[in-house]
Coordinates of C-alpha atoms in Angstrom, one line a residue:
M1 CA 0.0 0.0 0.0
N2 CA 1.4 3.4 -1.0
I3 CA 0.6 5.8 1.8
K4 CA 1.7 9.4 1.9
T5 CA 3.7 10.3 5.0
N6 CA 3.7 13.6 6.8
T7 CA 6.4 14.3 9.4
I8 CA 5.8 17.1 11.8
E9 CA 8.1 18.4 14.6
T10 CA 6.9 20.3 17.7
D11 CA 8.0 20.9 21.2
I12 CA 4.9 19.7 23.0
L13 CA 2.4 17.3 21.3
I14 CA -1.0 17.2 22.9
V15 CA -3.1 14.2 21.9
G16 CA -6.7 15.3 22.1
H17 CA -8.1 18.9 22.0
G18 CA -11.2 18.5 24.2
I19 CA -11.4 20.5 27.4
A20 CA -8.3 18.9 29.0
G21 CA -6.2 19.2 25.9
L22 CA -7.2 22.8 25.3
A23 CA -6.5 23.7 28.9
A24 CA -3.1 21.9 28.8
A25 CA -2.2 23.9 25.6
H26 CA -2.9 27.1 27.4
A27 CA -1.0 26.0 30.5
V28 CA 2.1 25.1 28.4
K29 CA 2.1 28.6 26.8
D30 CA 1.6 30.3 30.1
E31 CA 4.6 28.5 31.4
D32 CA 6.9 29.0 28.4
P33 CA 5.4 31.1 25.5
A34 CA 8.4 30.2 23.3
L35 CA 7.5 26.5 23.1
K36 CA 5.8 25.3 20.0
V37 CA 2.5 23.5 20.9
L38 CA 0.5 21.3 18.7
A39 CA -2.8 19.6 19.7
V40 CA -4.2 16.8 17.5
D41 CA -7.6 15.1 17.6
K42 CA -9.7 12.9 15.4
A43 CA -12.6 15.2 16.0
S44 CA -13.1 18.8 14.9
L45 CA -11.7 21.6 17.1
G46 CA -14.3 22.8 19.6
Y47 CA -16.6 19.8 19.2
G48 CA -14.6 16.8 20.5
G49 CA -14.7 15.0 23.8
K50 CA -17.4 14.9 26.4
A51 CA -17.4 18.4 28.0
N52 CA -19.8 19.9 25.5
K53 CA -22.2 17.0 25.7
G54 CA -22.9 17.1 29.5
G55 CA -24.3 19.4 32.0
G56 CA -21.5 22.0 32.0
H57 CA -21.3 21.9 35.8
V58 CA -18.1 23.3 37.5
A59 CA -17.4 22.1 41.0
F60 CA -15.1 24.2 43.3
I61 CA -14.2 24.2 46.9
P62 CA -14.7 27.6 48.7
E63 CA -11.8 29.0 50.6
G64 CA -11.7 27.6 54.1
G65 CA -13.5 24.4 53.3
E66 CA -10.7 22.5 51.6
E67 CA -9.7 20.2 54.4
K68 CA -13.3 19.2 55.2
Y69 CA -13.7 18.3 51.6
V70 CA -10.6 16.1 51.7
E71 CA -11.8 14.3 54.8
Y72 CA -15.3 13.8 53.4
H73 CA -14.1 12.6 50.0
T74 CA -11.6 10.2 51.6
R75 CA -14.0 8.7 54.0
N76 CA -17.2 8.7 52.0
N77 CA -16.3 8.6 48.3
G78 CA -12.8 7.4 47.8
D79 CA -13.2 4.9 50.6
Y80 CA -9.6 5.3 51.8
L81 CA -8.0 4.4 48.4
N82 CA -7.3 8.0 47.7
D83 CA -3.8 9.5 47.3
Q84 CA -4.7 12.0 50.0
D85 CA -1.8 14.3 49.1
A86 CA -3.0 14.5 45.5
L87 CA -6.6 15.0 46.7
R88 CA -5.5 17.8 48.9
N89 CA -3.6 19.5 46.1
Y90 CA -6.8 19.4 44.1
A91 CA -9.0 20.8 46.9
Y92 CA -6.7 23.7 47.5
S93 CA -6.4 24.6 43.8
T94 CA -9.9 24.8 42.4
I95 CA -10.4 28.6 42.8
K96 CA -7.0 29.4 41.4
V97 CA -7.8 27.1 38.5
M98 CA -11.0 29.0 37.8
D99 CA -9.1 32.3 37.7
K100 CA -6.7 30.8 35.1
W101 CA -9.6 29.2 33.2
E102 CA -11.3 32.6 32.8
K103 CA -8.2 33.9 31.1
W104 CA -8.3 30.9 28.8
G105 CA -11.8 31.7 27.5
A106 CA -14.2 30.3 30.2
K107 CA -17.3 32.4 30.9
F108 CA -18.7 31.2 34.2
I109 CA -22.4 31.5 34.9
G110 CA -23.4 31.9 38.5
R111 CA -19.9 31.9 40.0
D112 CA -20.8 34.6 42.4
I113 CA -24.1 32.9 43.3
A114 CA -22.9 29.3 43.1
F115 CA -25.2 26.8 44.8
N116 CA -24.2 24.4 47.5
A117 CA -24.0 20.9 45.9
H118 CA -24.3 19.1 49.2
P119 CA -25.9 19.9 52.6
S120 CA -22.7 19.2 54.6
I121 CA -19.7 19.2 52.2
P122 CA -18.2 22.6 51.4
W123 CA -18.5 22.1 47.7
K124 CA -20.1 24.6 45.3
V125 CA -21.2 24.4 41.7
C126 CA -21.5 27.0 38.9
L127 CA -21.9 26.6 35.2
V128 CA -20.4 27.0 31.8
D129 CA -22.1 26.9 28.4
S130 CA -21.7 24.0 26.0
T131 CA -19.8 26.3 23.7
I132 CA -16.9 26.3 26.2
L133 CA -14.5 24.5 23.9
L134 CA -15.0 27.0 21.1
D135 CA -14.3 29.9 23.5
M136 CA -11.1 28.2 24.7
A137 CA -10.0 27.4 21.2
R138 CA -10.5 30.9 20.1
E139 CA -8.2 32.2 22.9
A140 CA -5.7 29.4 22.2
K141 CA -5.2 30.5 18.6
K142 CA -4.3 34.0 19.7
K143 CA -1.4 32.5 21.6
G144 CA -0.1 30.7 18.5
I145 CA -1.2 27.2 19.6
E146 CA -1.6 25.0 16.5
F147 CA -4.3 22.4 15.9
M148 CA -4.9 19.5 13.6
D149 CA -8.2 17.7 13.1
K150 CA -9.4 14.3 11.8
I151 CA -6.2 12.5 12.8
D152 CA -6.3 9.3 14.8
V153 CA -3.2 9.1 16.9
T154 CA -2.7 5.4 17.6
D155 CA 0.7 4.8 19.1
L156 CA 3.5 6.6 21.0
L157 CA 7.1 6.6 19.7
T158 CA 9.9 5.9 22.1
Y159 CA 13.7 6.1 22.0
D160 CA 16.1 5.0 24.7
G161 CA 13.1 4.5 27.0
K162 CA 11.8 8.0 26.6
V163 CA 8.6 9.1 24.7
S164 CA 9.7 11.1 21.6
G165 CA 6.5 11.5 19.7
A166 CA 3.5 9.7 18.3
I167 CA 2.2 8.2 15.1
G168 CA -1.3 8.1 13.5
F169 CA -3.3 8.6 10.3
S170 CA -5.9 10.8 8.7
V171 CA -9.4 9.3 9.0
L172 CA -10.3 11.1 5.8
T173 CA -7.4 10.1 3.5
G174 CA -5.4 7.5 5.4
E175 CA -2.2 9.5 5.2
R176 CA 0.4 8.6 7.8
Y177 CA 1.4 11.3 10.3
I178 CA 4.6 11.0 12.3
F179 CA 4.9 13.5 15.1
K180 CA 8.3 14.2 16.7
A181 CA 8.0 15.9 20.1
K182 CA 10.1 16.7 23.2
A183 CA 7.1 15.8 25.4
V184 CA 3.7 14.3 24.8
I185 CA 0.5 15.1 26.9
L186 CA -2.2 12.5 26.5
A187 CA -5.6 14.2 26.9
N188 CA -7.9 12.0 24.7
G189 CA -10.3 10.6 27.3
N190 CA -11.0 7.4 29.1
Q191 CA -12.7 4.2 28.2
N192 CA -16.5 4.1 28.0
W193 CA -16.9 1.2 25.6
G194 CA -19.3 3.1 23.4
I195 CA -22.4 2.0 25.3
M196 CA -24.1 5.2 26.5
K197 CA -24.8 7.8 23.9
M198 CA -23.6 11.0 25.7
W199 CA -20.3 9.5 26.6
S200 CA -19.6 7.2 23.6
S201 CA -16.7 9.3 22.3
G202 CA -14.5 7.8 25.1
R203 CA -12.9 4.8 23.5
G204 CA -9.6 4.7 25.4
E205 CA -7.2 5.0 22.4
G206 CA -4.7 6.9 24.5
I207 CA -4.8 4.2 27.2
G208 CA -4.0 1.6 24.5
A209 CA -1.2 3.7 23.1
A210 CA 0.4 4.3 26.5
Y211 CA 0.1 0.7 27.5
R212 CA 1.8 -0.6 24.4
A213 CA 4.6 1.9 24.9
G214 CA 5.2 0.5 28.5
A215 CA 3.2 2.9 30.6
M216 CA 1.8 1.7 33.9
M217 CA -1.9 1.5 34.6
R218 CA -3.6 1.7 38.0
N219 CA -7.2 1.3 39.4
A220 CA -8.8 -0.1 36.3
E221 CA -11.3 -2.1 38.3
F222 CA -13.2 1.1 39.2
G223 CA -14.3 1.8 35.6
S224 CA -17.8 0.8 36.4
F225 CA -19.9 3.9 36.5
V226 CA -23.6 2.9 35.9
N227 CA -26.3 5.4 35.2
I228 CA -30.0 4.8 34.4
V229 CA -31.2 4.6 30.8
S230 CA -34.7 4.6 29.3
L231 CA -35.4 1.7 26.9
D232 CA -37.7 4.1 25.0
H233 CA -35.1 6.5 23.9
G234 CA -31.7 5.2 24.9
H235 CA -30.7 8.3 26.9
V236 CA -30.2 8.9 30.6
S237 CA -33.3 9.3 32.7
Y238 CA -32.3 12.0 35.1
E239 CA -33.5 11.4 38.7
A240 CA -35.2 8.1 37.7
E241 CA -33.5 6.3 40.7
N242 CA -35.9 8.0 43.0
Y243 CA -39.1 7.0 41.1
M244 CA -38.5 3.3 40.4
Y245 CA -41.3 0.7 40.5
N246 CA -41.2 -3.0 39.8
K247 CA -43.8 -4.9 37.7
F248 CA -46.0 -5.3 40.8
G249 CA -46.2 -1.6 41.3
K250 CA -44.1 -1.6 44.4
K251 CA -41.6 1.3 44.7
V252 CA -38.0 0.2 44.5
D253 CA -35.7 1.7 47.2
P254 CA -32.5 3.0 45.5
N255 CA -30.6 2.4 48.7
I256 CA -28.8 -0.9 48.9
A257 CA -30.5 -2.2 52.1
D258 CA -29.1 -5.5 53.3
L259 CA -27.1 -6.4 50.2
V260 CA -23.8 -5.5 51.8
D261 CA -22.5 -4.5 55.2
A262 CA -23.3 -1.3 57.0
A263 CA -19.8 0.2 56.6
F264 CA -20.1 -0.1 52.9
R265 CA -23.6 1.5 52.8
N266 CA -22.1 4.6 54.3
V267 CA -19.7 5.2 51.4
C268 CA -21.9 4.2 48.5
G269 CA -23.6 7.1 46.7
G270 CA -25.3 9.9 48.5
V271 CA -23.8 12.7 46.4
D272 CA -24.9 12.1 42.9
I273 CA -25.8 8.6 41.9
G274 CA -24.3 5.7 43.8
G275 CA -22.5 2.6 42.6
A276 CA -25.1 0.3 44.0
I277 CA -28.0 1.5 41.7
G278 CA -27.3 -1.1 39.1
M279 CA -27.0 -3.8 41.8
V280 CA -30.3 -2.8 43.3
M281 CA -32.1 -3.0 39.9
Y282 CA -30.4 -6.3 39.0
S283 CA -31.3 -7.9 42.4
E284 CA -34.9 -6.8 41.9
V285 CA -35.1 -8.4 38.5
A286 CA -33.3 -11.5 39.7
A287 CA -35.9 -11.9 42.4
G288 CA -38.6 -12.1 39.7
N289 CA -39.9 -8.5 40.2
G290 CA -38.7 -7.1 36.9
P291 CA -38.9 -5.1 34.6
I292 CA -38.2 -1.9 36.5
Y293 CA -40.1 1.2 35.5
E294 CA -39.7 5.0 36.0
N295 CA -42.8 6.9 36.9
I296 CA -42.5 10.0 34.7
A297 CA -45.4 11.7 36.4
E298 CA -43.7 11.6 39.7
N299 CA -40.3 12.6 38.4
K300 CA -40.5 16.4 38.2
F301 CA -36.9 16.9 37.2
P302 CA -37.6 18.3 33.7
D303 CA -40.1 20.8 35.1
D304 CA -38.3 21.6 38.4
P305 CA -36.6 25.1 38.5
F306 CA -33.4 23.5 39.7
G307 CA -33.6 20.9 36.9
Q308 CA -34.0 23.8 34.4
I309 CA -30.8 25.3 35.8
I310 CA -28.5 22.3 35.7
F311 CA -29.9 20.7 32.5
P312 CA -32.7 22.6 30.9
M313 CA -34.7 20.0 29.0
K314 CA -37.9 21.9 29.3
G315 CA -38.8 25.5 30.0
Q316 CA -36.0 28.0 30.5
A317 CA -33.5 28.7 33.2
P318 CA -33.6 32.0 35.1
K319 CA -31.8 34.8 33.3
E320 CA -28.8 34.6 35.7
W321 CA -28.4 30.9 34.9
Y322 CA -29.4 30.9 31.2
R323 CA -27.0 29.3 28.8
P324 CA -28.0 29.5 25.1
G325 CA -25.9 26.7 23.9
T326 CA -26.9 24.3 26.6
H327 CA -30.5 25.3 26.3
K328 CA -30.6 24.4 22.7
F329 CA -28.8 21.1 23.1
A330 CA -30.9 20.0 26.1
H331 CA -34.2 20.9 24.5
R332 CA -33.3 19.2 21.3
L333 CA -32.3 16.1 23.2
Y334 CA -35.6 16.1 25.1
E335 CA -37.8 16.8 22.1
K336 CA -36.2 14.2 19.8
A337 CA -35.4 11.5 22.3
K338 CA -37.7 11.7 25.3
L339 CA -41.0 12.8 23.7
G340 CA -40.4 10.5 20.8
G341 CA -39.8 7.6 23.1
Y342 CA -42.7 8.5 25.4
A343 CA -45.1 8.4 22.4
K344 CA -44.6 4.6 22.3
N345 CA -46.7 4.2 25.5
P346 CA -49.5 6.7 25.3
G347 CA -51.7 6.9 28.4
S348 CA -49.1 5.4 30.8
D349 CA -46.8 7.1 33.2
L350 CA -44.5 4.1 33.5
R351 CA -41.4 3.8 31.2
E352 CA -39.1 0.8 31.4
I353 CA -35.6 1.6 32.5
E354 CA -32.4 -0.4 33.1
P355 CA -28.8 0.2 34.3
G356 CA -26.7 1.8 31.6
V357 CA -23.0 1.2 31.8
V358 CA -21.0 4.3 31.2
G359 CA -17.7 2.9 32.4
E360 CA -15.3 5.8 32.9
C361 CA -12.2 3.4 33.0
S362 CA -9.3 5.8 33.4
P363 CA -6.2 3.9 34.5
L364 CA -3.2 5.7 33.1
Y365 CA -0.8 6.2 36.0
A366 CA 0.1 9.8 36.8
D367 CA 2.2 11.2 39.7
H368 CA 1.6 14.6 41.4
N369 CA 3.1 16.3 38.3
M370 CA 0.8 14.4 36.0
A371 CA 3.9 12.5 34.7
S372 CA 3.7 8.8 33.8
N373 CA 6.4 6.3 34.6
L374 CA 7.8 6.9 31.0
P375 CA 10.0 10.0 30.7
G376 CA 8.4 12.5 28.3
L377 CA 4.8 11.3 28.8
F378 CA 2.3 13.3 30.7
S379 CA -1.5 13.3 30.9
C380 CA -4.6 15.2 32.0
G381 CA -8.3 14.8 32.1
D382 CA -10.3 11.6 32.2
I383 CA -7.5 9.4 30.8
S384 CA -5.7 9.3 34.2
A385 CA -8.3 10.3 36.7
N386 CA -8.2 6.9 38.4
G387 CA -4.6 6.2 37.5
S388 CA -3.6 9.3 39.6
S389 CA -5.4 7.8 42.6
W390 CA -6.6 11.1 43.9
S391 CA -10.3 10.2 43.6
G392 CA -10.0 6.8 45.2
A393 CA -12.3 3.8 44.7
V394 CA -14.8 5.5 42.4
P395 CA -15.1 6.0 38.6
T396 CA -14.4 9.4 37.1
P397 CA -15.5 12.2 37.4
P398 CA -14.2 11.6 41.0
G399 CA -16.8 10.3 43.4
R400 CA -19.7 11.3 41.2
N401 CA -19.3 14.8 42.6
R402 CA -21.4 16.8 40.1
G403 CA -19.1 19.2 38.3
S404 CA -15.9 17.5 39.2
G405 CA -15.4 16.2 35.7
L406 CA -14.7 19.6 34.2
M407 CA -12.7 20.7 37.2
N408 CA -10.6 17.5 37.1
A409 CA -9.8 18.1 33.4
V410 CA -8.7 21.7 33.8
Y411 CA -7.0 21.2 37.2
T412 CA -4.9 18.3 35.9
A413 CA -4.2 20.2 32.7
S414 CA -2.9 23.2 34.7
V415 CA -0.4 20.8 36.3
A416 CA 0.5 18.7 33.3
G417 CA 1.2 21.7 31.1
P418 CA 3.9 23.3 33.2
S419 CA 5.4 19.8 34.0
A420 CA 5.7 19.0 30.3
A421 CA 7.1 22.4 29.5
K422 CA 9.8 22.1 32.1
Y423 CA 10.7 18.7 30.8
A424 CA 10.8 19.8 27.2
S425 CA 13.1 22.7 28.0
N426 CA 15.8 20.3 28.9
I427 CA 15.6 18.3 25.7
S428 CA 17.8 19.6 22.9
K429 CA 17.2 16.9 20.2
V430 CA 14.4 14.5 19.5
N431 CA 15.4 11.0 18.3
V432 CA 13.0 8.4 16.8
S433 CA 13.5 4.8 15.7
E434 CA 12.8 4.3 12.0
E435 CA 12.6 0.6 12.7
Q436 CA 9.9 1.2 15.4
I437 CA 8.0 3.5 13.1
E438 CA 7.8 0.9 10.3
E439 CA 6.8 -1.9 12.7
I440 CA 4.0 0.2 14.2
T441 CA 2.9 1.3 10.7
K442 CA 2.4 -2.3 9.7
Q443 CA 0.2 -2.9 12.7
I444 CA -1.8 0.3 12.1
Y445 CA -2.7 -0.5 8.5
A446 CA -3.0 -4.3 8.8
P447 CA -6.8 -4.3 9.3
I448 CA -7.4 -2.5 6.0
D449 CA -5.1 -4.9 4.1
R450 CA -7.1 -7.9 5.4
Y451 CA -10.0 -9.6 3.6
D452 CA -10.8 -12.2 6.2
G453 CA -11.4 -11.6 9.9
T454 CA -13.9 -10.3 12.4
T455 CA -15.5 -6.9 11.6
T456 CA -15.2 -3.9 13.8
S457 CA -18.9 -3.8 14.3
E458 CA -19.0 -7.3 15.6
I459 CA -16.1 -6.7 18.0
E460 CA -17.8 -3.6 19.3
W461 CA -21.1 -5.2 19.8
R462 CA -19.7 -8.1 21.7
I463 CA -17.5 -6.0 24.0
K464 CA -20.5 -3.6 24.7
S465 CA -22.7 -6.6 25.5
L466 CA -20.0 -8.0 27.9
L467 CA -19.6 -4.7 29.8
Q468 CA -23.3 -3.8 29.8
Y469 CA -24.2 -7.0 31.6
V470 CA -24.6 -5.8 35.2
P471 CA -23.5 -9.2 36.8
Y472 CA -20.1 -8.8 35.0
S473 CA -19.4 -5.0 35.4
N474 CA -21.4 -3.7 38.4
Y475 CA -22.3 -6.6 40.7
K476 CA -19.3 -8.9 40.4
S477 CA -18.3 -12.4 41.6
E478 CA -15.4 -14.7 40.9
A479 CA -17.4 -17.1 38.8
R480 CA -18.9 -14.3 36.6
L481 CA -15.6 -12.5 36.3
L482 CA -13.9 -15.7 35.1
K483 CA -16.7 -16.1 32.5
A484 CA -16.2 -12.5 31.3
L485 CA -12.4 -13.0 31.1
K486 CA -12.9 -16.1 29.0
E487 CA -14.9 -14.0 26.5
V488 CA -12.2 -11.3 26.6
E489 CA -9.6 -13.9 25.7
K490 CA -11.6 -14.8 22.6
L491 CA -11.9 -11.2 21.7
K492 CA -8.2 -10.6 22.1
K493 CA -7.5 -13.3 19.4
E494 CA -10.2 -11.9 17.1
V495 CA -9.2 -8.2 17.4
A496 CA -5.7 -9.2 16.4
Q497 CA -7.3 -10.2 13.0
V498 CA -9.9 -7.4 12.8
V499 CA -10.9 -6.2 9.3
A500 CA -11.5 -2.5 8.3
K501 CA -13.3 -1.5 5.2
D502 CA -12.3 2.2 5.0
W503 CA -10.3 4.8 6.9
H504 CA -13.0 5.6 9.4
D505 CA -13.3 1.9 10.0
L506 CA -9.6 1.7 10.5
A507 CA -9.9 4.2 13.4
K508 CA -12.7 2.0 14.7
A509 CA -10.3 -1.0 14.6
N510 CA -7.8 0.9 16.7
A511 CA -10.6 1.8 19.2
C512 CA -11.6 -1.9 19.3
K513 CA -8.1 -2.9 20.4
S514 CA -8.3 -0.4 23.3
M515 CA -11.8 -1.5 24.2
V516 CA -10.7 -5.1 24.6
L517 CA -7.5 -4.1 26.4
C518 CA -9.4 -2.0 29.0
A519 CA -11.9 -4.8 29.5
E520 CA -9.1 -7.2 30.2
M521 CA -7.6 -4.8 32.8
F522 CA -11.0 -4.1 34.3
F523 CA -12.0 -7.8 34.8
K524 CA -8.5 -8.9 36.0
G525 CA -8.4 -6.0 38.5
S526 CA -11.9 -6.8 39.6
L527 CA -11.0 -10.4 40.2
A528 CA -7.9 -9.5 42.2
R529 CA -9.7 -7.0 44.4
K530 CA -11.3 -9.5 46.8
E531 CA -13.5 -7.1 48.7
S532 CA -16.2 -4.5 48.1
R533 CA -14.9 -0.9 48.2
G534 CA -16.4 2.2 46.7
W535 CA -17.9 1.4 43.3
H536 CA -16.2 -2.0 43.1
I537 CA -18.9 -4.4 44.4
R538 CA -18.3 -8.1 44.9
E539 CA -21.2 -10.4 45.7
D540 CA -18.8 -13.0 47.1
Y541 CA -16.8 -10.4 49.1
P542 CA -19.4 -8.0 50.4
N543 CA -17.2 -6.3 53.0
R544 CA -14.4 -3.9 52.8
D545 CA -11.0 -5.5 53.7
D546 CA -8.7 -2.8 55.1
K547 CA -6.2 -5.4 56.4
N548 CA -5.5 -7.0 53.0
M549 CA -6.8 -4.7 50.3
L550 CA -5.6 -1.2 51.0
K551 CA -3.6 -1.6 47.8
W552 CA -3.6 -0.1 44.3
I553 CA -3.6 -2.6 41.6
N554 CA -1.2 -1.9 38.7
F555 CA -0.9 -3.3 35.2
Q556 CA 1.9 -3.1 32.6
K557 CA 2.8 -4.9 29.4
G558 CA 5.3 -7.6 30.1
E559 CA 8.4 -8.5 28.0
D560 CA 6.4 -11.4 26.4
G561 CA 3.6 -9.0 25.5
E562 CA 1.2 -10.3 28.1
M563 CA -0.3 -8.3 30.9
V564 CA 1.6 -8.2 34.2
M565 CA -0.2 -7.3 37.5
S566 CA 1.4 -5.8 40.6
F567 CA 0.3 -4.2 43.8
T568 CA 1.3 -1.0 45.6
D569 CA 0.4 -0.6 49.3
V570 CA -1.5 2.6 49.9
P571 CA 0.9 4.6 52.2
M572 CA -1.6 5.0 55.0
E573 CA 1.1 5.6 57.5
K574 CA 1.7 9.1 56.1
Y575 CA -1.9 10.0 55.5
K576 CA -4.1 12.0 57.8
Y577 CA -7.3 10.1 57.5
K578 CA -7.3 6.4 58.3
P579 CA -10.0 3.7 58.4
E580 CA -11.4 3.0 61.9
G581 CA -9.3 0.3 63.5
W582 CA -6.4 0.5 61.0
E583 CA -3.0 -0.4 62.4
P584 CA 0.4 -0.3 60.7
K585 CA 1.5 -3.7 59.4
N586 CA 4.5 -4.0 61.8
S587 CA 2.2 -3.5 64.8
E588 CA 0.6 -6.9 64.2
S589 CA 3.6 -8.7 65.6
K590 CA 3.9 -6.7 68.8

């Protein structure tokens, strides 16, 4: 195959120009305006990622409330698996980050009248419009930051153990792109397995690229965020968890009752939507009481004034909270999806719902400088939210704190940008391996050269079906996890022989590799964590095990190409907040 090659050199390469990538680009330029910055994405500038498809909520910690937030998050959300130092860095930085963000193009709505997001936690939320990426991109161009669209970056380049660039191809023409860079910042999202519509853009390509290059992964077992989806229209049914009924007309309690121990109940949910909601629905159906329905007459969220502020599907938010872009998006979503779906069951207030797996698997390891274990590789945003460990035993956005997704993206970008800039300033020359480039090129284009093999659509469907199954992903047991891993092993063999019919399908083939890889990490990590902690729920291990499982589970690619698991003890000795009854290991022998 005769493919045109484009070779581009830059100082800082940012993979992904969603909200984290844009913020990182600004942060690099603020640190060192002389550095050349290039951000590359397979989507169009201003429209990629998840930030412009959600609620636009921005969480921040008011001055004086930071330590209380750290304590609450550690005890009630992260379930003591937090890197408490990293969490504290976050809590004490949110207001400073907002000040920077405004200079980067953000227009906050309601910052001065921000509402309290929880009755006891010092945690406030204001808003941004869904046009936030366009505003940030406009300001970025003024700084000389360069952008490229429609390019799928598939792999990282390394030389002497250091990351020295990346390689990918145009999803329009198939042309090969080789990027040489002093430092690379991965900001292209986490793994959501393409199941839920609003988050389907997260396919974990950056996770796959980093893993293949030798980067460490951590906390993959917590990529199990479950929301509630309506079978009528396939979108999230907001607040449905409070208005659930079984087929006998009995209201279903969204709390987890006696399914797990009391200590676990205290840390599950309570802020946004809890990790046990899928388990509750599954248990109800398994008992013969399904299907589960939402009573749309009782659920007043679309008409509620607060609902019109945070996601205005009907009516209009008050002037001080009005967001024209979000208003248009939410109304269109409601009219096209919800009303169209509700028309299927005229005269009834009951609509069938089920758990909808979002995933949010974000395992790329990052230290306090947002650096990976590979020199020259940094990250920000969703891709490393669990891998950085600051959020603990929960999917990202951390702890389901409403608004923490955007803040996590911009905060980590504000750290990754300067870190990458400082690293790049000490690199005089970028070296790449031509042999490595040619080997990766063969792997990239192999699916489009094949005539026989499994299609990308079949791989996608099977991996989605595997993760969507609540007994595999949300309410786990050893027997079920082993069954899931058996299916993953089959998919690993088939994805190695996947077939692509065009350039867009070739990008899909790359995504399929990452989807299967993340599923393997998720299920293996879930099998190894023999306890229930945070959003990781084991039917066969219903209790939290602070004696044996205060560990972070890591994965790396071994020398033989197979996945290698390791464990890192959470350094509880140096942390302020400890589980009740916790004792240092050496105290057991005294």
